[in-house]
Backbone as a ProteinNet text record, in pm:
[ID]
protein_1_A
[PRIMARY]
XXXXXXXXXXXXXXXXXXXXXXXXXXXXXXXXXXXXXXXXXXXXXXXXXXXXXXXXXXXXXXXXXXXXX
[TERTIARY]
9625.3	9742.6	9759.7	9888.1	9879.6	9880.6	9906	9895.1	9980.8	10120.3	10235.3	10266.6	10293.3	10353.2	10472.8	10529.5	10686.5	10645.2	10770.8	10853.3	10806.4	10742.8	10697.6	10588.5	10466	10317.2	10241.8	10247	10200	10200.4	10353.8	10377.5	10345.5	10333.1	10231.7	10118.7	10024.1	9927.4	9874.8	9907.6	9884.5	9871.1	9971.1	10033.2	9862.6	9860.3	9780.1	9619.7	9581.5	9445.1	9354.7	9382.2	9244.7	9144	9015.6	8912.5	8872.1	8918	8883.6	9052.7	9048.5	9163.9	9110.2	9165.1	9154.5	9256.1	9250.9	9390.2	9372.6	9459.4	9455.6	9502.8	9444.9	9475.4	9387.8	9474.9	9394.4	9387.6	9338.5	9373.1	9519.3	9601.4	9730.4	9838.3	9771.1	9856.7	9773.9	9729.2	9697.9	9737.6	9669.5	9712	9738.8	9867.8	9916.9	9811.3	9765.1	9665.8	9757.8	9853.2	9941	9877.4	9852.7	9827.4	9720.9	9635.2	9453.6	9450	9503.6	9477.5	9537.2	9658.9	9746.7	9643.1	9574	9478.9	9394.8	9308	9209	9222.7	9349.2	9368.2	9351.1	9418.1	9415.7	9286.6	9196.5	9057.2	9015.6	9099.4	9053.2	8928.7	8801.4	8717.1	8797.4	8841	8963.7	8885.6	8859.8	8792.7	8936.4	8920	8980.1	8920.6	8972.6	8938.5	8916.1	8986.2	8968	8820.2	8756.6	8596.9	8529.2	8528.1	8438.4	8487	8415.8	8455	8455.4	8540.9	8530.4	8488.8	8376.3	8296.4	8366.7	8417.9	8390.3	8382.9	8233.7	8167.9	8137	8193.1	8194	8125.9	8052.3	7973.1	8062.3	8169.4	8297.6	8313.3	8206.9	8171.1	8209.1	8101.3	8108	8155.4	8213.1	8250.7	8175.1	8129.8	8023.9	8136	8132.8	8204.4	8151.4	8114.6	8032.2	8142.9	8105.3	8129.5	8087	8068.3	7980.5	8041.5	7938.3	8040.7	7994.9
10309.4	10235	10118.3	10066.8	9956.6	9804.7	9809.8	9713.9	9628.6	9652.2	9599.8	9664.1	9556.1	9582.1	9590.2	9708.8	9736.9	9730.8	9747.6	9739.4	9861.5	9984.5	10150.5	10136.3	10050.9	10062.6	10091.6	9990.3	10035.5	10190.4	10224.9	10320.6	10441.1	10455.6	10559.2	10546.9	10401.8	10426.7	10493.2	10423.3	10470.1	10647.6	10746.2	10834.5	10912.9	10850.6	10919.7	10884.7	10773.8	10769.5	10810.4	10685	10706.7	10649.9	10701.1	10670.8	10573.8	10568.8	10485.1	10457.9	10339.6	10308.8	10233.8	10251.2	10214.8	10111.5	10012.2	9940.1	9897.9	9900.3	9902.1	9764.1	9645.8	9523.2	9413.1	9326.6	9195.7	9069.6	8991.4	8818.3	8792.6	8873.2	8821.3	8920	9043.6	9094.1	9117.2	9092.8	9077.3	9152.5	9245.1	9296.5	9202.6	9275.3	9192.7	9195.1	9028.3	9092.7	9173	9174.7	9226	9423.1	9425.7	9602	9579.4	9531.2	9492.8	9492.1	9438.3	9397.9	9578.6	9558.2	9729.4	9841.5	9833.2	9939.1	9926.9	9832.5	9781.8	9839.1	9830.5	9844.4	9970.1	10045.8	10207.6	10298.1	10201.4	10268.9	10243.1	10214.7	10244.3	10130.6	10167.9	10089.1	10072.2	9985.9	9885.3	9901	9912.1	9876.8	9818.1	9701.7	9621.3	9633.5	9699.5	9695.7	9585.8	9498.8	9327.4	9288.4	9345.8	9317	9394.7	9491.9	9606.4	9752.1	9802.9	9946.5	10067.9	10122.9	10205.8	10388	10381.5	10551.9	10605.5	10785.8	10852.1	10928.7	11015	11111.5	11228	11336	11411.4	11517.3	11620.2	11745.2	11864.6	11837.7	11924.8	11931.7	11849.1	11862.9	11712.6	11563.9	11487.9	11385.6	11275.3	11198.8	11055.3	11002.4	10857.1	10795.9	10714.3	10585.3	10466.4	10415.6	10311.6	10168.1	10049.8	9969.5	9924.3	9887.9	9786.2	9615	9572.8	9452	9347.2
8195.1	8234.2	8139.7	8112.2	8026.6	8095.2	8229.8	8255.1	8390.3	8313.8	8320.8	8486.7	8609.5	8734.4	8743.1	8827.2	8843.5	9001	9032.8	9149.6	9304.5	9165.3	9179.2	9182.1	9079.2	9091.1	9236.4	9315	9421.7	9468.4	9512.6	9591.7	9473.4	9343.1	9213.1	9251.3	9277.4	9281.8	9409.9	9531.3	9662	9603.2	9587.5	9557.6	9509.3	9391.4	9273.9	9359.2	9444.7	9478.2	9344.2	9280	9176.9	9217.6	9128.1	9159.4	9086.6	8956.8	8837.9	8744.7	8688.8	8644.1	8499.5	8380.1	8232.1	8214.6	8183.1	8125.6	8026	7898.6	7735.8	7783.1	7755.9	7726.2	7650.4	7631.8	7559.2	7559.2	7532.8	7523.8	7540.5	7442.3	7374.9	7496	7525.7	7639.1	7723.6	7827.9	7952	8020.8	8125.3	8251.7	8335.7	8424.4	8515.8	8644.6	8685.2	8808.6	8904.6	8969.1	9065.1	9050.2	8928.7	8845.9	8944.9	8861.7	8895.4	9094.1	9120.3	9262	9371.4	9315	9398.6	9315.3	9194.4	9170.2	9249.3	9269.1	9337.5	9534.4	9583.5	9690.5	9743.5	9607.4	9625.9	9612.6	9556.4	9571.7	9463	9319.3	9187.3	9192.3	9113	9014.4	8876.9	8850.4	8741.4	8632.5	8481.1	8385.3	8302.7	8229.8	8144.5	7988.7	7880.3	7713.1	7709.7	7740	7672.7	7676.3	7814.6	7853	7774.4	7690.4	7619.1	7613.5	7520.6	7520.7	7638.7	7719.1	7822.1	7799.9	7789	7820.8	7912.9	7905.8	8055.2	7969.4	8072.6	8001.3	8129.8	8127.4	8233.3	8214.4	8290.6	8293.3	8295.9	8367.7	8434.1	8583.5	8622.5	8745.6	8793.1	8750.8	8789.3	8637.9	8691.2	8592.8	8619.3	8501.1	8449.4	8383.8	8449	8385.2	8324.5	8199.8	8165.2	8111.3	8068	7984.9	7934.4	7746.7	7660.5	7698.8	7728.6	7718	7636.4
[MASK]
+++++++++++++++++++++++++++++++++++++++++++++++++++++++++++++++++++++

């Protein structure tokens, strides 16, 4: 996800029930917390680029999610 909250995020995310959520951001563009928080609500574990590099490394079965930070 890049970040950016609309009007729709919520009621996508509710929708989609992720488990894990990626957001491409940085110092200079920032995720919106409003993203962070309605991801957060829907179940997602949030990872942010700005904090380190984001791993997912899957078997086909189960998926690992890491971060360098």
């Amino acid at each position: 996800h890049h970040g950016e909250f609309n009007k729709r995020s919520e009621a996508f995310f509710g929708a989609a029930a992720p488990a894990y959520a990626v957001i491409t951001c940085s110092e200079d563009l920032p995720a919106d917390p409003e993203t962070i928080e309605a991801l957060e609500a829907a179940g997602a574990q949030v990872y942010l680029t700005v904090d380190g590099a984001v791993t997912c490394v899957s078997d086909g079965t189960a998926l690992r999610m890491s971060q360098d930070s």
